[in-house]
PDB file of C-alpha atoms in Angstrom:
ATOM      1  CA  SER A   1       0.000   0.000   0.000  1.00  0.00           C
ATOM      2  CA  LEU A   2       2.820   2.396   0.855  1.00  0.00           C
ATOM      3  CA  LEU A   3       4.169   1.944  -2.675  1.00  0.00           C
ATOM      4  CA  LEU A   4       0.993   1.631  -4.730  1.00  0.00           C
ATOM      5  CA  THR A   5      -1.285   4.213  -3.093  1.00  0.00           C
ATOM      6  CA  PRO A   6       0.995   7.257  -3.592  1.00  0.00           C
ATOM      7  CA  LEU A   7       1.584   6.223  -7.216  1.00  0.00           C
ATOM      8  CA  ILE A   8      -2.158   5.919  -7.890  1.00  0.00           C
ATOM      9  CA  VAL A   9      -2.963   9.225  -6.196  1.00  0.00           C
ATOM     10  CA  GLY A  10      -0.021  10.930  -7.924  1.00  0.00           C
ATOM     11  CA  ALA A  11      -1.285   9.700 -11.313  1.00  0.00           C
ATOM     12  CA  SER A  12      -4.759  10.990 -10.426  1.00  0.00           C
ATOM     13  CA  GLY A  13      -3.244  14.349  -9.540  1.00  0.00           C
ATOM     14  CA  MET A  14      -1.484  14.497 -12.904  1.00  0.00           C
ATOM     15  CA  LEU A  15      -4.784  13.792 -14.650  1.00  0.00           C
ATOM     16  CA  ILE A  16      -6.629  16.481 -12.688  1.00  0.00           C
ATOM     17  CA  GLU A  17      -3.902  19.043 -13.315  1.00  0.00           C
ATOM     18  CA  ARG A  18      -3.750  18.368 -17.038  1.00  0.00           C
ATOM     19  CA  LEU A  19      -7.499  18.187 -17.722  1.00  0.00           C
ATOM     20  CA  MET A  20      -8.821  20.827 -15.308  1.00  0.00           C
ATOM     21  CA  LEU A  21      -6.355  23.040 -13.447  1.00  0.00           C
ATOM     22  CA  ALA A  22      -4.208  23.798 -16.502  1.00  0.00           C
ATOM     23  CA  ARG A  23      -7.201  25.615 -18.006  1.00  0.00           C
ATOM     24  CA  LEU A  24      -7.361  28.039 -15.070  1.00  0.00           C
ATOM     25  CA  TYR A  25      -3.763  29.220 -14.742  1.00  0.00           C
ATOM     26  CA  LYS A  26      -4.405  32.475 -16.595  1.00  0.00           C
ATOM     27  CA  LEU A  27      -7.282  33.319 -14.250  1.00  0.00           C
ATOM     28  CA  ASP A  28      -7.284  34.383 -10.622  1.00  0.00           C
ATOM     29  CA  HIS A  29      -5.931  31.753  -8.179  1.00  0.00           C
ATOM     30  CA  LEU A  30      -9.329  31.707  -6.482  1.00  0.00           C
ATOM     31  CA  TYR A  31     -10.760  29.714  -9.408  1.00  0.00           C
ATOM     32  CA  GLY A  32      -8.241  26.926  -8.896  1.00  0.00           C
ATOM     33  CA  LEU A  33      -8.998  26.887  -5.181  1.00  0.00           C
ATOM     34  CA  LEU A  34     -12.733  26.619  -5.814  1.00  0.00           C
ATOM     35  CA  LEU A  35     -12.208  23.860  -8.374  1.00  0.00           C
ATOM     36  CA  THR A  36     -10.095  21.704  -6.055  1.00  0.00           C
ATOM     37  CA  PHE A  37     -12.520  22.319  -3.187  1.00  0.00           C
ATOM     38  CA  GLY A  38     -15.426  21.185  -5.364  1.00  0.00           C
ATOM     39  CA  LEU A  39     -13.500  18.112  -6.522  1.00  0.00           C
ATOM     40  CA  ALA A  40     -12.748  17.207  -2.913  1.00  0.00           C
ATOM     41  CA  LEU A  41     -16.458  17.332  -2.067  1.00  0.00           C
ATOM     42  CA  ILE A  42     -17.317  15.143  -5.053  1.00  0.00           C
ATOM     43  CA  ILE A  43     -14.639  12.548  -4.220  1.00  0.00           C
ATOM     44  CA  GLN A  44     -15.692  12.513  -0.569  1.00  0.00           C
ATOM     45  CA  GLY A  45     -19.309  11.951  -1.575  1.00  0.00           C
ATOM     46  CA  LEU A  46     -18.367   9.042  -3.848  1.00  0.00           C
ATOM     47  CA  PHE A  47     -16.317   7.329  -1.138  1.00  0.00           C
ATOM     48  CA  ARG A  48     -18.992   7.904   1.508  1.00  0.00           C
ATOM     49  CA  ASN A  49     -21.610   6.380  -0.772  1.00  0.00           C
ATOM     50  CA  GLU A  50     -19.390   3.354  -1.486  1.00  0.00           C
ATOM     51  CA  PHE A  51     -17.865   2.659   1.943  1.00  0.00           C
ATOM     52  CA  GLY A  52     -20.186   4.435   4.375  1.00  0.00           C
ATOM     53  CA  SER A  53     -19.469   7.179   6.888  1.00  0.00           C
ATOM     54  CA  SER A  54     -18.461   5.083   9.923  1.00  0.00           C
ATOM     55  CA  GLY A  55     -14.925   4.413   8.664  1.00  0.00           C
ATOM     56  CA  GLN A  56     -12.897   1.304   8.004  1.00  0.00           C
ATOM     57  CA  PRO A  57     -10.115  -0.073  10.243  1.00  0.00           C
ATOM     58  CA  TYR A  58      -6.595  -0.112   8.871  1.00  0.00           C
ATOM     59  CA  ARG A  59      -4.361  -2.492  10.763  1.00  0.00           C
ATOM     60  CA  VAL A  60      -0.785  -1.789  11.732  1.00  0.00           C
ATOM     61  CA  PRO A  61       1.651  -4.228  10.062  1.00  0.00           C
ATOM     62  CA  ALA A  62       2.547  -7.135  12.334  1.00  0.00           C
ATOM     63  CA  GLU A  63       6.239  -6.185  12.234  1.00  0.00           C
ATOM     64  CA  LEU A  64       5.427  -2.775  13.739  1.00  0.00           C
ATOM     65  CA  THR A  65       3.109  -3.825  16.559  1.00  0.00           C
ATOM     66  CA  GLY A  66       4.112  -3.380  20.171  1.00  0.00           C
ATOM     67  CA  GLY A  67       6.419  -0.721  21.507  1.00  0.00           C
ATOM     68  CA  GLN A  68       9.342   0.251  23.672  1.00  0.00           C
ATOM     69  CA  ASN A  69       9.333   1.645  27.200  1.00  0.00           C
ATOM     70  CA  LEU A  70      11.691   4.630  27.213  1.00  0.00           C
ATOM     71  CA  GLY A  71      11.294   5.299  30.918  1.00  0.00           C
ATOM     72  CA  PHE A  72       9.526   8.631  30.580  1.00  0.00           C
ATOM     73  CA  MET A  73       7.061   7.363  27.964  1.00  0.00           C
ATOM     74  CA  PHE A  74       5.918   4.299  26.038  1.00  0.00           C
ATOM     75  CA  LEU A  75       6.714   4.642  22.328  1.00  0.00           C
ATOM     76  CA  PRO A  76       4.784   2.367  19.950  1.00  0.00           C
ATOM     77  CA  LYS A  77       6.918   0.910  17.176  1.00  0.00           C
ATOM     78  CA  TYR A  78       4.552   2.164  14.507  1.00  0.00           C
ATOM     79  CA  ARG A  79       4.735   5.765  15.719  1.00  0.00           C
ATOM     80  CA  ALA A  80       8.527   5.519  15.752  1.00  0.00           C
ATOM     81  CA  TRP A  81       8.375   4.278  12.152  1.00  0.00           C
ATOM     82  CA  VAL A  82       6.114   7.196  11.202  1.00  0.00           C
ATOM     83  CA  ILE A  83       8.544   9.675  12.784  1.00  0.00           C
ATOM     84  CA  VAL A  84      11.514   8.228  10.898  1.00  0.00           C
ATOM     85  CA  ALA A  85       9.588   8.082   7.594  1.00  0.00           C
ATOM     86  CA  ALA A  86       8.324  11.659   8.022  1.00  0.00           C
ATOM     87  CA  VAL A  87      11.786  13.029   8.851  1.00  0.00           C
ATOM     88  CA  LEU A  88      13.369  11.311   5.840  1.00  0.00           C
ATOM     89  CA  THR A  89      10.577  12.529   3.536  1.00  0.00           C
ATOM     90  CA  CYS A  90      10.878  16.095   4.806  1.00  0.00           C
ATOM     91  CA  LEU A  91      14.657  16.102   4.406  1.00  0.00           C
ATOM     92  CA  ALA A  92      14.383  14.723   0.871  1.00  0.00           C
ATOM     93  CA  THR A  93      11.776  17.346  -0.046  1.00  0.00           C
ATOM     94  CA  TRP A  94      13.877  20.140   1.453  1.00  0.00           C
ATOM     95  CA  PHE A  95      16.942  18.940  -0.455  1.00  0.00           C
ATOM     96  CA  VAL A  96      15.067  18.919  -3.775  1.00  0.00           C
ATOM     97  CA  ILE A  97      13.606  22.394  -3.220  1.00  0.00           C
ATOM     98  CA  GLU A  98      16.734  24.085  -1.858  1.00  0.00           C
ATOM     99  CA  LYS A  99      19.698  22.244  -3.383  1.00  0.00           C
ATOM    100  CA  THR A 100      18.720  21.131  -6.888  1.00  0.00           C
ATOM    101  CA  LYS A 101      18.229  22.890 -10.192  1.00  0.00           C
ATOM    102  CA  LEU A 102      14.593  21.760 -10.277  1.00  0.00           C
ATOM    103  CA  GLY A 103      14.012  23.369  -6.903  1.00  0.00           C
ATOM    104  CA  ALA A 104      15.630  26.608  -8.061  1.00  0.00           C
ATOM    105  CA  TYR A 105      13.376  26.668 -11.129  1.00  0.00           C
ATOM    106  CA  LEU A 106      10.362  25.938  -8.965  1.00  0.00           C
ATOM    107  CA  ARG A 107      11.108  28.727  -6.491  1.00  0.00           C
ATOM    108  CA  ALA A 108      11.759  31.177  -9.299  1.00  0.00           C
ATOM    109  CA  GLY A 109       8.623  30.084 -11.150  1.00  0.00           C
ATOM    110  CA  THR A 110       6.395  30.754  -8.166  1.00  0.00           C
ATOM    111  CA  GLU A 111       7.704  34.320  -7.862  1.00  0.00           C
ATOM    112  CA  ASN A 112       8.045  35.357 -11.504  1.00  0.00           C
ATOM    113  CA  PRO A 113       6.843  32.728 -14.008  1.00  0.00           C
ATOM    114  CA  ASN A 114       7.132  35.069 -17.002  1.00  0.00           C
ATOM    115  CA  LEU A 115      10.824  35.710 -16.332  1.00  0.00           C
ATOM    116  CA  VAL A 116      11.470  31.968 -15.951  1.00  0.00           C
ATOM    117  CA  LYS A 117       9.719  31.339 -19.284  1.00  0.00           C
ATOM    118  CA  ALA A 118      12.006  33.910 -20.898  1.00  0.00           C
ATOM    119  CA  PHE A 119      14.971  31.685 -20.007  1.00  0.00           C
ATOM    120  CA  GLY A 120      13.438  28.838 -21.988  1.00  0.00           C
ATOM    121  CA  ILE A 121      12.097  26.828 -19.059  1.00  0.00           C
ATOM    122  CA  ASN A 122       8.812  25.026 -19.608  1.00  0.00           C
ATOM    123  CA  VAL A 123       6.891  26.340 -16.590  1.00  0.00           C
ATOM    124  CA  PRO A 124       3.582  24.498 -17.301  1.00  0.00           C
ATOM    125  CA  ARG A 125       5.418  21.156 -17.471  1.00  0.00           C
ATOM    126  CA  MET A 126       7.271  21.973 -14.255  1.00  0.00           C
ATOM    127  CA  ILE A 127       3.958  22.771 -12.522  1.00  0.00           C
ATOM    128  CA  PHE A 128       2.517  19.530 -13.895  1.00  0.00           C
ATOM    129  CA  TYR A 129       5.201  17.353 -12.304  1.00  0.00           C
ATOM    130  CA  THR A 130       5.206  19.406  -9.107  1.00  0.00           C
ATOM    131  CA  PHE A 131       1.467  18.902  -8.703  1.00  0.00           C
ATOM    132  CA  ALA A 132       1.927  15.159  -9.174  1.00  0.00           C
ATOM    133  CA  ILE A 133       4.699  15.030  -6.549  1.00  0.00           C
ATOM    134  CA  ASN A 134       2.522  16.993  -4.114  1.00  0.00           C
ATOM    135  CA  ALA A 135      -0.332  14.527  -4.595  1.00  0.00           C
ATOM    136  CA  LEU A 136       2.078  11.625  -4.089  1.00  0.00           C
ATOM    137  CA  LEU A 137       3.413  13.097  -0.836  1.00  0.00           C
ATOM    138  CA  ALA A 138      -0.113  13.800   0.435  1.00  0.00           C
ATOM    139  CA  ALA A 139      -1.104  10.183  -0.229  1.00  0.00           C
ATOM    140  CA  ALA A 140       1.979   8.883   1.578  1.00  0.00           C
ATOM    141  CA  ALA A 141       1.225  11.103   4.596  1.00  0.00           C
ATOM    142  CA  ALA A 142      -2.395   9.939   4.670  1.00  0.00           C
ATOM    143  CA  LEU A 143      -1.342   6.311   4.505  1.00  0.00           C
ATOM    144  CA  LEU A 144       1.114   6.726   7.377  1.00  0.00           C
ATOM    145  CA  VAL A 145      -1.457   8.354   9.652  1.00  0.00           C
ATOM    146  CA  THR A 146      -4.407   6.079   8.770  1.00  0.00           C
ATOM    147  CA  PRO A 147      -3.616   3.300  11.310  1.00  0.00           C
ATOM    148  CA  THR A 148      -3.973   5.874  14.106  1.00  0.00           C
ATOM    149  CA  PHE A 149      -7.354   6.943  12.674  1.00  0.00           C
ATOM    150  CA  LEU A 150     -10.156   5.132  10.932  1.00  0.00           C
ATOM    151  CA  ALA A 151      -9.968   5.198   7.143  1.00  0.00           C
ATOM    152  CA  LYS A 152     -12.818   7.643   6.523  1.00  0.00           C
ATOM    153  CA  PHE A 153     -13.947   9.722   3.587  1.00  0.00           C
ATOM    154  CA  ASP A 154     -13.409  12.973   5.500  1.00  0.00           C
ATOM    155  CA  MET A 155     -10.240  12.167   7.467  1.00  0.00           C
ATOM    156  CA  GLY A 156      -8.284  14.627   5.332  1.00  0.00           C
ATOM    157  CA  GLU A 157     -10.357  17.658   6.337  1.00  0.00           C
ATOM    158  CA  LEU A 158      -8.942  18.118   9.834  1.00  0.00           C
ATOM    159  CA  LEU A 159      -5.411  17.050   8.881  1.00  0.00           C
ATOM    160  CA  GLY A 160      -5.443  19.242   5.765  1.00  0.00           C
ATOM    161  CA  THR A 161      -6.630  22.240   7.769  1.00  0.00           C
ATOM    162  CA  LYS A 162      -3.852  21.736  10.316  1.00  0.00           C
ATOM    163  CA  ALA A 163      -1.289  21.397   7.533  1.00  0.00           C
ATOM    164  CA  PHE A 164      -2.546  24.658   6.021  1.00  0.00           C
ATOM    165  CA  PHE A 165      -2.279  26.408   9.382  1.00  0.00           C
ATOM    166  CA  ALA A 166       1.206  24.965   9.927  1.00  0.00           C
ATOM    167  CA  ALA A 167       2.406  26.279   6.548  1.00  0.00           C
ATOM    168  CA  ILE A 168       1.098  29.769   7.307  1.00  0.00           C
ATOM    169  CA  ILE A 169       2.544  29.724  10.836  1.00  0.00           C
ATOM    170  CA  GLY A 170       5.975  28.750   9.542  1.00  0.00           C
ATOM    171  CA  GLY A 171       5.889  31.028   6.507  1.00  0.00           C
ATOM    172  CA  PHE A 172       5.112  30.275   2.869  1.00  0.00           C
ATOM    173  CA  THR A 173       8.222  32.006   1.536  1.00  0.00           C
ATOM    174  CA  ASN A 174      10.616  29.685   3.374  1.00  0.00           C
ATOM    175  CA  SER A 175      10.854  25.969   2.682  1.00  0.00           C
ATOM    176  CA  ARG A 176      11.665  25.325   6.335  1.00  0.00           C
ATOM    177  CA  GLY A 177       8.538  27.162   7.422  1.00  0.00           C
ATOM    178  CA  ALA A 178       6.146  24.245   6.943  1.00  0.00           C
ATOM    179  CA  LEU A 179       8.489  21.932   8.886  1.00  0.00           C
ATOM    180  CA  VAL A 180       8.834  24.341  11.798  1.00  0.00           C
ATOM    181  CA  GLY A 181       5.123  25.173  11.752  1.00  0.00           C
ATOM    182  CA  GLY A 182       4.097  21.518  11.680  1.00  0.00           C
ATOM    183  CA  LEU A 183       6.477  20.603  14.509  1.00  0.00           C
ATOM    184  CA  LEU A 184       5.309  23.546  16.607  1.00  0.00           C
ATOM    185  CA  VAL A 185       1.615  22.725  16.119  1.00  0.00           C
ATOM    186  CA  GLY A 186       2.176  19.029  16.873  1.00  0.00           C
ATOM    187  CA  VAL A 187       4.141  19.653  20.074  1.00  0.00           C
ATOM    188  CA  LEU A 188       1.706  22.285  21.380  1.00  0.00           C
ATOM    189  CA  GLU A 189      -1.303  20.088  20.592  1.00  0.00           C
ATOM    190  CA  ASN A 190       0.079  17.158  22.556  1.00  0.00           C
ATOM    191  CA  MET A 191       1.112  19.406  25.445  1.00  0.00           C
ATOM    192  CA  ALA A 192      -2.414  20.825  25.564  1.00  0.00           C
ATOM    193  CA  ALA A 193      -3.896  17.314  25.527  1.00  0.00           C
ATOM    194  CA  ALA A 194      -1.549  16.130  28.297  1.00  0.00           C
ATOM    195  CA  TYR A 195      -1.590  19.102  30.651  1.00  0.00           C
ATOM    196  CA  ILE A 196      -4.944  20.816  30.002  1.00  0.00           C
ATOM    197  CA  SER A 197      -7.546  18.593  28.328  1.00  0.00           C
ATOM    198  CA  PRO A 198      -7.768  16.472  25.145  1.00  0.00           C
ATOM    199  CA  ALA A 199     -10.843  18.533  24.257  1.00  0.00           C
ATOM    200  CA  TYR A 200      -8.596  21.536  23.530  1.00  0.00           C
ATOM    201  CA  LYS A 201      -6.118  19.661  21.342  1.00  0.00           C
ATOM    202  CA  ASP A 202      -7.627  20.515  17.944  1.00  0.00           C
ATOM    203  CA  ALA A 203      -8.080  24.179  18.880  1.00  0.00           C
ATOM    204  CA  VAL A 204      -4.353  24.768  19.412  1.00  0.00           C
ATOM    205  CA  ALA A 205      -3.517  25.085  15.699  1.00  0.00           C
ATOM    206  CA  LEU A 206      -6.246  27.699  15.246  1.00  0.00           C
ATOM    207  CA  ILE A 207      -5.126  29.697  18.304  1.00  0.00           C
ATOM    208  CA  VAL A 208      -1.477  29.759  17.194  1.00  0.00           C
ATOM    209  CA  PHE A 209      -2.594  30.621  13.649  1.00  0.00           C
ATOM    210  CA  MET A 210      -4.608  33.609  14.917  1.00  0.00           C
ATOM    211  CA  PHE A 211      -1.704  35.019  16.929  1.00  0.00           C
ATOM    212  CA  VAL A 212       0.743  34.604  14.034  1.00  0.00           C
ATOM    213  CA  ILE A 213      -1.641  36.296  11.586  1.00  0.00           C
ATOM    214  CA  MET A 214      -2.113  39.233  13.970  1.00  0.00           C
ATOM    215  CA  PHE A 215       1.505  39.827  14.982  1.00  0.00           C
ATOM    216  CA  ARG A 216       3.639  38.248  12.227  1.00  0.00           C
ATOM    217  CA  PRO A 217       1.523  37.709   9.085  1.00  0.00           C
ATOM    218  CA  GLN A 218       4.535  36.607   7.003  1.00  0.00           C
ATOM    219  CA  GLY A 219       5.031  33.608   9.306  1.00  0.00           C
ATOM    220  CA  LEU A 220       7.746  32.768  11.803  1.00  0.00           C
ATOM    221  CA  LEU A 221      10.410  32.142   9.153  1.00  0.00           C
ATOM    222  CA  GLY A 222       8.854  34.067   6.263  1.00  0.00           C
ATOM    223  CA  ARG A 223      10.209  37.288   4.864  1.00  0.00           C
ATOM    224  CA  LYS A 224       8.126  40.408   4.823  1.00  0.00           C
ATOM    225  CA  GLU A 225       7.131  41.587   1.383  1.00  0.00           C
ATOM    226  CA  GLU A 226       7.574  45.247   0.636  1.00  0.00           C
ATOM    227  CA  ARG A 227       4.636  47.043  -0.881  1.00  0.00           C
ATOM    228  CA  LYS A 228       5.302  48.863  -4.103  1.00  0.00           C
ATOM    229  CA  VAL A 229       3.774  52.309  -4.360  1.00  0.00           C
TER     230      VAL A 229
END
């Protein structure tokens, strides 16, 4: 599943980008956002109709059952595996974005696509493959977290919202921002659940998001954009 699911979802992302999103790139970004939001609702409805709304169990592999007592906490083997897999994936993504020619083209293309096109770089093709890689990474993340949840049609709503908040908290203009934002949200959520109440866990991301937007809208690691008069 860890191999096949990301490939299937990545191929689906390529199809969606080529047939639908590519037609909207010359319009306001809001149209693309509305399109993907509508597609998400349609896909959720199809899966709910096929599999129901109660969710399906997804068992942890037998090799990763059990855990290790660290003295100050009990660490399940599967959660340790998820941590290692997430760290390696994040490091690989950071390396591609920051240290490779593709990453340099991608960063330049997001800021000034017309200038990048003038250098002979095929920006639409670059966006096409980037969208596919994003879909692949999202599928891998969903698959890793599913054993700790039920496999449900709407399980991505809460996790996707937290990921969005984490990216804004860290700063969109810095590739390390999403990593720092995600780590900060995760640590604060678990601290709130342990020392205050589990009922407040999901509210932590929103509270941190509100404070960052009010006092540092560019994010913790983002750079402030200067307004041109």
